[in-house]
Amino acid sequence: MPQQQHARAGAAAPVRMTTAEATVAALQAHGLDTLYALPGVHNDAFFDALAKAGAGTATAAKIRVVHSRHEQGAAYMALGAAVATARPQAYCVVPGPGLLNSAAALLTAYGMNAAVLALIGQIPQDAIGRGLGFLHEVRDQAGIIARLVDWSARIREPPEAPRLVAEAVRAMHTGRPGPAALECAIDGWGRAGPVTPHAPLPIIDPPVDEDAIAAAAKRLGAAQRPLIVAGGGAQEASAEVTALAQLLQAPVLSYRRGRGVLDDRDPLAVTLPLGHALWAEADVVLAVGTHLHYPLQQWGIDRELAIIRVDADADEPARFAKPAVALVGNAKPILRRLLDALPAHLSKRARRTAEMQERQARMRQRLDQKLGPQLAYLAAIRAELPENGIFVDEVTQVGFVSRLAFPVYRSRTYISPGYQDNLGYGFATALGVQDARRDVPVVAISGDGGFMFTATELATAVAHRIPLTTIVFNDGAFGNVRRTQQERYGNRLIACDLTNPDFVAFAKSFGAEAARVQTADELRTALRRAFAHRDGPSLIEVPVGPLPSPWEFIHMKRVRGV
Ligand SMILES: Cc1ncc(C[n+]2csc(CCOP(=O)(O)OP(=O)(O)O)c2C)c(N)n1
Ligand SMILES: [Mg+2]
């Protein structure tokens, strides 16, 4: 949420300033105190306004600028910072190639409902759309941006800047949260004019539908085998989900973005494999802030199952199948109302602790038998990472297993890319997480494949003294692809073996701390040392052989409507 303490401004007299100065002031007024960025001629006047900001200028203080080595790094860092803090975060890049270099991160921000504000340069205002071959020109840049974010605009004149920043920030928190973008032409930033500050716009949640609350309370109250599914949209409603789970004795299924909503030390907290069995048994499901992708697309539905959807996106509940009840809006106030309404309808129910502990233990045995090596590394990380430390997942073997079995204790301490599952998102995103949360240790895991997507951002981490710990599990391959080729395509290996640098020497050459460890025990020792090093990044390389496949626990068969 934007910081409401900044909501003063309002009736101030206009002051003459440039679009760039007005934008810097507006960002500050909305609590954006950091900008992840990679500069260039189109945005020179904007960067100059950032440099000049401070005492005696239109803006009260400087915005901290963290410059990356590639635009994807800047955008992923803004993404990580936004997800870790639940506050909007901004990045700024040049048009054309700069925008496109950042596009995978912007797409991921959309998929993760992250409040990332993209500030994108443009060619001269009068040349836009004419194909005259200006530096970094791309056809219909505004159209490209509009496909990636739900709200975008171009700032044309200085007086527009405060209002457009306010609208962008509001849009990022209205309906399904997500990224927004503002363009400004190369000749727009430096233009001067009268500017009046604009207070942050109120974020109006839709009213809670009391009839739907009553209907949901009735169904859940009478349910024999209720199940809660928590997605990324439930991260701010951890207390409410926890209270509902207790009241209903309902297990809570989370996979990637919903991990940590219910503390994994609660035996009611389950991930995909146990969730699959519970889905098959359930009579009422309460789905909070989730696409419900695996259950709906893979596990199936039937008439015996009533689904209650809670979602910020009004279109989401009925997208695949009309639910029994739909509640649209922010999960927290909706679940609070549900908690008020539920006791009047609640049938007597037995505690499920013993049953769930027993089922958890059996599932753990199955996971241990199949995925021992990954679980040993994850246990080492969990043993060293404090309860409020943050784990950033990647598209790699240890990452896949972390989604199923890494114990998460709190909201926003497990950061996963969600349905984009884009290789190479992790390291740079984690840099943003650690930059924005310097008070806690952050650990990023990567494979050798994914790490190399943004490995050069080690320079950014050293330059900005970001104390991130990165573990690179090195199997010399796009291991996931390689295993599929072995198992499903007659061992015809193609485009999957990798030639790597010496990761330890590579990291040290940037000025990072680095170590190579062979075992889970050694990993613990190395993590302890890395977490204690707060002045810059640490890399730990873990050479691994081929790792066992997790897919039987992720892609499971249809169990309803068969
Ligand atoms: C942007 C993107 N490109 C390609 C893929 C396909 N892909 C999924 S896993 C993978 C290999 C990952 O290799 P590595 O990071 O070394 O992890 P490992 O499986 O070896 O543990 C690839 C290429 C993807 N998910 N995202
Ligand atoms: Mg690999």
XYZ file of C-alpha atoms and ligand atoms in Angstrom:
589
model
C 0.000 0.000 0.000
C 1.287 3.523 -0.666
C 2.314 5.267 2.493
C -0.611 7.314 3.664
C 1.521 9.671 5.722
C 2.463 11.314 2.441
C -1.135 12.190 1.732
C -0.729 15.870 2.488
C 0.179 17.965 -0.626
C -3.275 18.897 -2.007
C -3.886 22.629 -2.267
C -0.272 23.862 -2.681
C 0.393 26.663 -5.216
C 1.956 25.640 -8.555
C 5.754 25.725 -8.729
C 7.678 25.970 -12.001
C 9.707 22.833 -12.563
C 10.581 20.288 -15.224
C 8.696 17.078 -15.937
C 11.685 15.208 -14.524
C 11.684 17.201 -11.282
C 7.919 16.846 -10.968
C 8.199 13.086 -11.466
C 10.936 12.726 -8.854
C 8.829 14.727 -6.379
C 5.731 12.664 -7.174
C 7.591 9.374 -6.705
C 8.765 10.568 -3.309
C 5.270 11.705 -2.370
C 4.155 8.123 -2.971
C 6.822 6.606 -0.763
C 9.071 5.446 -3.607
C 12.496 6.077 -2.138
C 14.566 3.781 -4.387
C 14.886 3.544 -8.157
C 16.444 0.548 -9.912
C 17.810 1.878 -13.148
C 20.044 1.762 -16.177
C 20.520 5.227 -17.716
C 20.804 6.443 -21.308
C 20.396 9.574 -23.384
C 16.610 9.456 -23.498
C 16.427 9.781 -19.737
C 19.426 12.065 -19.077
C 17.265 14.947 -17.844
C 15.426 12.603 -15.498
C 18.679 11.276 -14.049
C 19.913 14.858 -13.654
C 16.792 15.652 -11.648
C 17.556 12.594 -9.489
C 21.129 13.847 -9.039
C 20.040 17.373 -8.127
C 17.223 16.349 -5.795
C 17.654 17.238 -2.156
C 17.952 20.342 -0.045
C 17.044 23.574 -1.835
C 15.247 21.899 -4.732
C 11.655 21.003 -5.463
C 12.134 17.589 -3.883
C 12.772 17.089 -0.212
C 15.296 14.275 -0.356
C 17.188 12.162 -2.815
C 15.809 9.002 -4.280
C 18.384 6.227 -3.858
C 19.399 5.019 -7.327
C 20.633 1.432 -7.698
C 22.059 0.966 -11.173
C 22.317 -2.494 -12.687
C 24.394 -3.954 -15.526
C 21.495 -5.006 -17.712
C 17.916 -3.755 -17.814
C 16.549 -7.156 -16.808
C 18.569 -6.792 -13.604
C 16.985 -3.434 -12.781
C 13.464 -4.685 -13.447
C 13.922 -7.954 -11.545
C 15.369 -6.008 -8.627
C 12.300 -3.771 -8.540
C 10.169 -6.925 -8.653
C 12.011 -8.500 -5.730
C 11.841 -5.298 -3.701
C 8.103 -4.951 -4.375
C 7.276 -8.531 -3.390
C 9.468 -8.442 -0.287
C 8.091 -5.151 1.039
C 4.481 -5.199 -0.265
C 5.118 -1.594 -1.362
C 5.411 -0.196 -4.887
C 8.917 -0.106 -6.352
C 10.137 1.554 -9.535
C 12.665 0.971 -12.271
C 13.761 3.210 -15.137
C 15.212 2.221 -18.524
C 15.670 3.602 -22.027
C 13.073 2.856 -24.721
C 13.182 0.079 -27.332
C 15.967 -2.331 -26.355
C 15.956 -1.062 -22.761
C 12.250 -1.749 -22.409
C 12.517 -5.108 -24.182
C 15.502 -6.152 -22.051
C 13.315 -5.567 -19.017
C 10.218 -7.197 -20.500
C 10.567 -10.700 -18.980
C 10.732 -9.122 -15.533
C 7.715 -6.944 -16.274
C 5.841 -10.024 -17.455
C 6.808 -11.814 -14.256
C 5.673 -8.820 -12.195
C 2.308 -9.137 -13.926
C 2.150 -12.853 -13.156
C 3.152 -12.236 -9.533
C 0.738 -9.289 -9.081
C 3.703 -7.141 -8.041
C 3.432 -3.356 -7.788
C 6.324 -2.501 -10.093
C 6.302 0.922 -11.748
C 8.226 0.967 -15.032
C 9.529 4.376 -16.139
C 10.357 4.043 -19.827
C 12.029 6.597 -22.081
C 10.709 7.494 -25.523
C 11.945 9.024 -28.779
C 11.060 12.719 -29.409
C 7.379 13.325 -28.828
C 6.604 14.559 -32.360
C 8.426 11.610 -33.965
C 6.509 8.869 -32.148
C 4.716 6.584 -34.590
C 6.365 7.990 -37.738
C 9.107 5.395 -38.343
C 11.858 7.979 -38.848
C 14.596 5.763 -37.417
C 15.286 7.544 -34.169
C 17.664 5.949 -31.661
C 15.921 3.017 -29.839
C 12.699 3.514 -31.802
C 10.340 0.551 -31.678
C 6.975 0.336 -33.396
C 4.095 1.123 -31.087
C 6.056 1.100 -27.828
C 2.933 2.183 -25.936
C 1.096 -0.796 -27.442
C 3.845 -3.202 -26.378
C 3.729 -1.796 -22.850
C -0.072 -1.969 -22.761
C 0.121 -5.731 -23.399
C 2.461 -6.184 -20.438
C 0.731 -4.081 -17.784
C -2.861 -3.170 -17.017
C -2.274 0.582 -16.678
C 0.097 2.804 -18.650
C 0.338 6.398 -19.836
C 2.784 8.905 -21.309
C 3.745 12.036 -19.412
C 3.680 14.832 -22.009
C 3.867 18.024 -19.939
C 5.217 18.837 -16.453
C 1.787 19.535 -14.875
C 0.639 15.996 -15.787
C 3.416 14.221 -13.890
C 2.048 14.326 -10.308
C -1.410 13.113 -11.330
C -0.106 10.360 -13.623
C 2.238 9.043 -10.930
C -0.694 9.070 -8.471
C -2.909 7.230 -10.978
C -0.173 4.695 -11.721
C 0.304 3.925 -8.032
C -3.437 3.631 -7.478
C -3.773 1.360 -10.509
C -1.080 -0.921 -9.105
C -3.303 -1.548 -6.069
C -6.724 -1.551 -7.703
C -8.392 -4.829 -8.623
C -5.743 -7.470 -9.150
C -2.520 -5.724 -8.089
C 0.265 -5.510 -10.629
C 2.738 -3.402 -12.542
C 2.097 -0.073 -14.268
C 4.196 1.971 -16.687
C 4.857 5.599 -17.504
C 6.618 6.707 -20.680
C 8.214 10.097 -21.222
C 9.764 11.403 -24.445
C 13.415 12.456 -24.601
C 12.291 16.073 -25.058
C 9.603 15.757 -22.398
C 11.714 15.270 -19.265
C 13.454 18.646 -19.492
C 10.383 20.702 -20.370
C 9.424 23.203 -17.613
C 5.987 24.328 -16.520
C 3.783 25.030 -13.519
C 3.389 21.958 -11.338
C 0.986 21.348 -8.477
C 1.663 18.320 -6.277
C -0.957 15.611 -6.213
C -1.811 13.687 -3.064
C -1.847 9.889 -3.308
C -5.237 8.778 -4.604
C -7.384 6.679 -2.291
C -7.485 2.987 -3.047
C -11.091 1.962 -2.954
C -11.856 -1.671 -2.238
C -15.178 -2.944 -3.535
C -17.731 -3.306 -0.722
C -17.833 -6.763 0.825
C -20.821 -8.661 -0.602
C -22.738 -9.615 2.555
C -24.996 -12.094 0.765
C -21.936 -13.886 -0.566
C -20.372 -13.841 2.918
C -23.503 -15.465 4.342
C -23.579 -18.064 1.570
C -19.881 -18.838 2.056
C -20.264 -19.062 5.851
C -23.183 -21.476 5.463
C -21.333 -23.766 3.102
C -18.093 -23.727 5.086
C -19.939 -24.080 8.396
C -21.667 -27.225 7.187
C -18.657 -28.664 5.372
C -17.439 -32.080 6.484
C -14.105 -31.978 4.699
C -13.236 -28.344 3.949
C -9.976 -27.376 2.266
C -8.435 -23.907 1.975
C -6.174 -23.096 -0.964
C -3.947 -20.047 -0.454
C -2.236 -18.259 -3.345
C -0.144 -15.108 -3.615
C -3.258 -13.024 -2.984
C -3.473 -14.450 0.531
C -0.023 -13.265 1.642
C -1.427 -10.240 3.496
C -4.221 -12.294 5.049
C -2.066 -14.769 6.945
C -3.746 -14.140 10.305
C -7.217 -14.565 8.817
C -6.340 -17.749 6.893
C -4.747 -19.169 10.044
C -7.850 -18.389 12.131
C -10.163 -19.888 9.495
C -8.050 -23.025 9.267
C -8.295 -23.462 13.038
C -12.008 -22.790 13.196
C -12.793 -25.115 10.313
C -10.019 -27.615 11.013
C -9.339 -27.176 7.306
C -5.953 -27.995 5.797
C -4.376 -25.113 3.859
C -2.807 -25.982 0.519
C -0.163 -23.673 -0.890
C 2.403 -24.267 -3.579
C 4.549 -21.449 -4.884
C 3.182 -18.007 -4.148
C 1.039 -18.962 -1.186
C 3.807 -20.574 0.877
C 4.126 -19.093 4.363
C 0.532 -17.866 4.598
C 0.000 -20.683 7.099
C 3.096 -21.487 9.164
C 4.431 -24.864 7.990
C 4.861 -25.959 11.603
C 1.072 -26.272 11.693
C 0.150 -29.816 10.599
C -2.746 -28.303 8.626
C -0.225 -26.706 6.212
C 0.154 -28.833 3.080
C 1.727 -28.514 -0.359
C 0.812 -30.115 -3.688
C 1.103 -33.877 -3.037
C -0.996 -33.979 0.156
C -3.205 -31.249 -1.280
C -3.962 -33.561 -4.198
C -5.314 -36.224 -1.820
C -7.249 -33.657 0.203
C -8.746 -32.156 -2.978
C -10.066 -35.578 -3.891
C -11.848 -35.799 -0.500
C -13.029 -32.211 -0.109
C -16.673 -31.149 -0.113
C -16.054 -27.381 0.160
C -12.958 -25.484 -0.980
C -12.156 -21.926 0.005
C -9.694 -20.599 -2.591
C -8.015 -17.326 -1.614
C -6.022 -15.255 -4.111
C -5.123 -18.156 -6.357
C -5.740 -19.188 -9.974
C -6.367 -22.636 -8.508
C -4.428 -23.757 -11.536
C -3.274 -27.254 -10.574
C -6.553 -28.262 -8.901
C -8.798 -27.007 -11.687
C -6.637 -27.899 -14.692
C -5.131 -31.172 -13.492
C -7.103 -32.624 -10.572
C -10.633 -31.920 -11.768
C -13.977 -30.861 -10.336
C -17.404 -32.422 -9.984
C -20.864 -31.626 -8.607
C -20.009 -32.808 -5.090
C -17.405 -30.076 -4.699
C -18.494 -26.515 -3.857
C -15.831 -23.915 -4.526
C -15.762 -20.509 -2.839
C -13.441 -18.066 -4.566
C -11.952 -14.937 -2.969
C -10.089 -12.846 -5.523
C -9.086 -9.232 -6.146
C -9.767 -9.726 -9.859
C -13.501 -9.677 -10.593
C -13.014 -11.809 -13.723
C -10.975 -14.522 -12.043
C -13.535 -16.598 -10.090
C -15.589 -17.678 -13.105
C -12.759 -17.753 -15.650
C -12.588 -21.549 -15.789
C -15.739 -22.694 -13.996
C -18.465 -20.800 -12.186
C -17.848 -21.133 -8.436
C -20.552 -21.738 -5.816
C -19.706 -18.385 -4.238
C -17.461 -15.552 -5.448
C -16.141 -12.790 -3.200
C -14.299 -10.020 -5.042
C -11.803 -7.729 -3.334
C -8.930 -7.680 -0.929
C -8.631 -11.013 0.889
C -8.023 -9.574 4.354
C -11.302 -7.657 4.918
C -13.295 -10.379 3.168
C -11.863 -13.135 5.353
C -12.395 -10.992 8.460
C -16.092 -10.765 7.623
C -16.165 -14.486 6.991
C -14.601 -15.069 10.414
C -17.351 -12.943 11.985
C -20.113 -14.749 10.132
C -18.841 -18.304 10.434
C -19.481 -19.192 14.129
C -23.276 -18.869 13.671
C -23.168 -21.616 11.037
C -20.363 -23.790 12.298
C -21.161 -27.464 12.792
C -19.255 -29.304 15.490
C -16.008 -30.758 14.189
C -13.197 -32.866 15.526
C -9.616 -31.647 15.600
C -7.614 -33.067 12.743
C -4.183 -32.649 14.309
C -3.423 -36.330 14.834
C -4.761 -37.347 11.417
C -2.802 -34.590 9.652
C 0.405 -35.330 11.562
C 0.140 -38.937 10.512
C -0.544 -38.086 6.860
C 2.281 -35.525 6.860
C 4.707 -38.120 8.225
C 3.737 -40.633 5.554
C 4.115 -38.046 2.787
C 7.455 -36.985 4.206
C 8.619 -40.587 3.996
C 7.662 -40.747 0.316
C 9.447 -37.466 -0.374
C 12.538 -38.598 1.570
C 12.688 -41.835 -0.380
C 12.526 -40.096 -3.726
C 14.084 -36.657 -3.238
C 16.697 -37.188 -0.522
C 19.555 -35.147 -2.036
C 17.460 -32.005 -2.617
C 15.840 -32.335 0.828
C 19.239 -32.543 2.535
C 20.329 -29.225 0.981
C 17.012 -27.619 1.889
C 17.295 -28.844 5.488
C 20.757 -27.258 5.689
C 19.391 -23.937 4.408
C 16.422 -24.016 6.800
C 18.681 -24.819 9.738
C 20.775 -21.708 9.103
C 18.227 -19.243 7.730
C 16.507 -17.447 10.602
C 12.739 -17.605 10.858
C 12.363 -14.158 9.271
C 15.069 -14.783 6.659
C 13.870 -14.860 3.053
C 14.299 -17.728 0.589
C 14.166 -16.900 -3.126
C 13.263 -19.858 -5.290
C 14.383 -20.590 -8.896
C 13.531 -22.942 -11.730
C 16.019 -25.584 -10.635
C 15.962 -29.036 -9.014
C 16.372 -27.816 -5.440
C 13.837 -25.065 -6.164
C 11.189 -27.515 -7.395
C 11.552 -29.518 -4.196
C 11.542 -26.366 -2.051
C 8.037 -25.636 -3.305
C 6.957 -28.997 -1.925
C 8.991 -29.293 1.240
C 10.954 -26.215 2.350
C 9.398 -25.217 5.692
C 8.167 -21.611 5.544
C 7.115 -19.873 8.728
C 5.899 -16.427 7.724
C 4.305 -14.460 4.894
C 6.638 -12.982 2.291
C 9.617 -15.093 3.370
C 9.349 -17.496 0.422
C 9.519 -15.816 -2.967
C 8.671 -17.896 -5.995
C 8.064 -16.780 -9.596
C 4.568 -18.243 -9.865
C 3.172 -19.424 -13.137
C 5.744 -17.723 -15.366
C 8.382 -20.001 -13.830
C 10.995 -18.146 -15.828
C 14.475 -19.482 -15.630
C 16.983 -16.817 -14.602
C 14.595 -14.660 -12.606
C 16.013 -15.635 -9.232
C 19.411 -14.060 -8.640
C 18.489 -10.524 -9.739
C 15.090 -10.694 -8.048
C 16.799 -11.794 -4.841
C 19.197 -8.849 -5.121
C 16.142 -6.579 -5.035
C 14.696 -8.511 -2.099
C 17.935 -8.169 -0.147
C 18.400 -4.531 -1.162
C 14.946 -3.653 0.147
C 15.219 -5.914 3.227
C 18.749 -5.335 4.456
C 17.582 -6.184 7.975
C 17.263 -9.934 7.277
C 19.429 -12.524 5.522
C 18.208 -13.446 2.061
C 19.255 -16.615 0.282
C 18.850 -17.153 -3.443
C 19.166 -20.592 -4.970
C 19.948 -21.171 -8.647
C 21.081 -23.832 -11.001
C 24.160 -23.191 -13.124
C 21.791 -22.464 -16.005
C 19.560 -19.939 -14.272
C 22.339 -18.156 -12.405
C 24.164 -17.260 -15.627
C 21.146 -15.326 -16.920
C 21.989 -12.414 -14.619
C 25.359 -13.433 -13.124
C 26.935 -10.138 -14.166
C 24.735 -8.428 -11.590
C 27.348 -9.623 -9.096
C 28.952 -6.305 -10.037
C 25.777 -4.507 -8.935
C 25.739 -6.440 -5.666
C 29.353 -5.505 -4.939
C 28.930 -1.868 -5.996
C 25.820 -1.398 -3.864
C 27.044 -3.671 -1.067
C 24.020 -5.931 -1.222
C 24.646 -8.774 1.245
C 22.769 -11.474 -0.671
C 23.806 -15.102 -0.307
C 23.475 -17.096 -3.533
C 23.775 -20.852 -3.769
C 24.532 -22.210 -7.241
C 23.747 -25.911 -7.631
C 26.043 -26.832 -10.477
C 25.275 -29.973 -12.477
C 26.884 -28.690 -15.680
C 23.553 -28.819 -17.442
C 20.118 -27.468 -18.002
C 19.476 -30.462 -15.799
C 15.740 -30.369 -15.958
C 15.712 -30.426 -19.733
C 18.470 -33.022 -19.838
C 16.571 -35.440 -17.592
C 13.434 -35.099 -19.696
C 15.450 -35.894 -22.821
C 16.883 -38.962 -21.105
C 13.603 -40.236 -19.739
C 11.121 -39.301 -22.438
C 13.063 -38.782 -25.672
C 15.279 -41.859 -25.892
C 18.310 -40.174 -24.323
C 18.769 -38.005 -27.424
C 20.585 -35.201 -25.624
C 20.482 -31.845 -27.324
C 21.235 -28.281 -26.206
C 21.360 -29.209 -22.524
C 25.023 -29.579 -21.482
C 26.670 -26.424 -20.214
C 30.206 -25.083 -20.181
C 30.585 -23.068 -17.013
C 33.119 -20.723 -15.509
C 34.767 -21.584 -12.218
C 31.946 -20.034 -10.182
C 34.110 -19.385 -7.136
C 36.839 -17.653 -9.114
C 34.175 -15.827 -11.147
C 32.447 -14.453 -8.033
C 35.744 -13.526 -6.381
C 36.809 -11.648 -9.496
C 33.888 -9.274 -8.852
C 34.900 -8.836 -5.215
C 32.271 -11.174 -3.790
C 32.947 -13.729 -1.084
C 32.815 -17.226 -2.527
C 33.200 -20.848 -1.497
C 32.640 -24.319 -2.915
C 31.103 -27.000 -0.725
C 30.535 -30.693 -1.342
C 28.005 -31.715 1.307
C 24.900 -30.445 3.085
C 26.919 -30.129 6.301
C 29.539 -28.023 4.570
C 26.731 -25.943 3.113
C 25.564 -25.105 6.645
C 29.018 -23.866 7.637
C 29.327 -21.812 4.457
C 25.861 -20.301 4.965
C 26.736 -19.249 8.501
C 29.787 -17.438 7.186
C 27.847 -15.884 4.306
C 25.013 -14.608 6.515
C 27.589 -12.983 8.796
C 29.126 -11.107 5.848
C 26.897 -8.031 5.646
C 29.071 -5.787 3.491
C 28.509 -7.440 0.142
C 27.408 -10.580 -1.686
C 28.462 -14.174 -1.081
C 28.275 -17.059 -3.519
C 28.347 -20.731 -2.581
C 28.815 -23.269 -5.341
C 27.515 -26.781 -4.706
C 28.626 -29.248 -7.390
C 25.900 -31.860 -7.861
C 25.306 -34.881 -10.055
C 22.001 -35.577 -11.766
C 19.216 -35.123 -9.200
C 16.064 -37.265 -8.886
C 12.926 -36.082 -10.604
C 10.307 -34.249 -8.516
C 7.636 -34.335 -11.214
C 5.535 -37.199 -9.844
C 4.785 -34.912 -6.870
C 3.902 -31.924 -9.059
C 1.973 -33.258 -12.034
C -0.594 -35.620 -10.568
C -3.530 -37.392 -12.091
C -7.145 -36.279 -12.286
C -9.060 -37.329 -9.172
C -12.455 -35.685 -9.685
C -14.869 -35.627 -12.571
C -13.051 -38.630 -14.046
C 12.940 -18.115 -19.448
C 12.987 -19.599 -19.492
N 13.686 -20.219 -20.466
C 13.712 -21.564 -20.518
C 13.039 -22.325 -19.603
C 13.035 -23.846 -19.722
N 13.797 -24.466 -18.637
C 13.188 -24.908 -17.499
S 14.274 -25.597 -16.423
C 15.568 -25.336 -17.471
C 16.961 -25.781 -17.088
C 17.420 -25.223 -15.789
O 18.802 -25.412 -15.661
P 19.528 -25.027 -14.325
O 19.231 -23.625 -13.960
O 20.958 -25.384 -14.416
O 18.765 -25.924 -13.254
P 18.835 -27.524 -13.124
O 17.579 -28.077 -13.734
O 20.071 -28.002 -13.818
O 18.865 -27.777 -11.645
C 15.152 -24.718 -18.648
C 16.037 -24.363 -19.771
C 12.321 -21.619 -18.600
N 11.624 -22.232 -17.643
N 12.332 -20.271 -18.571
Mg 21.942 -27.103 -13.926
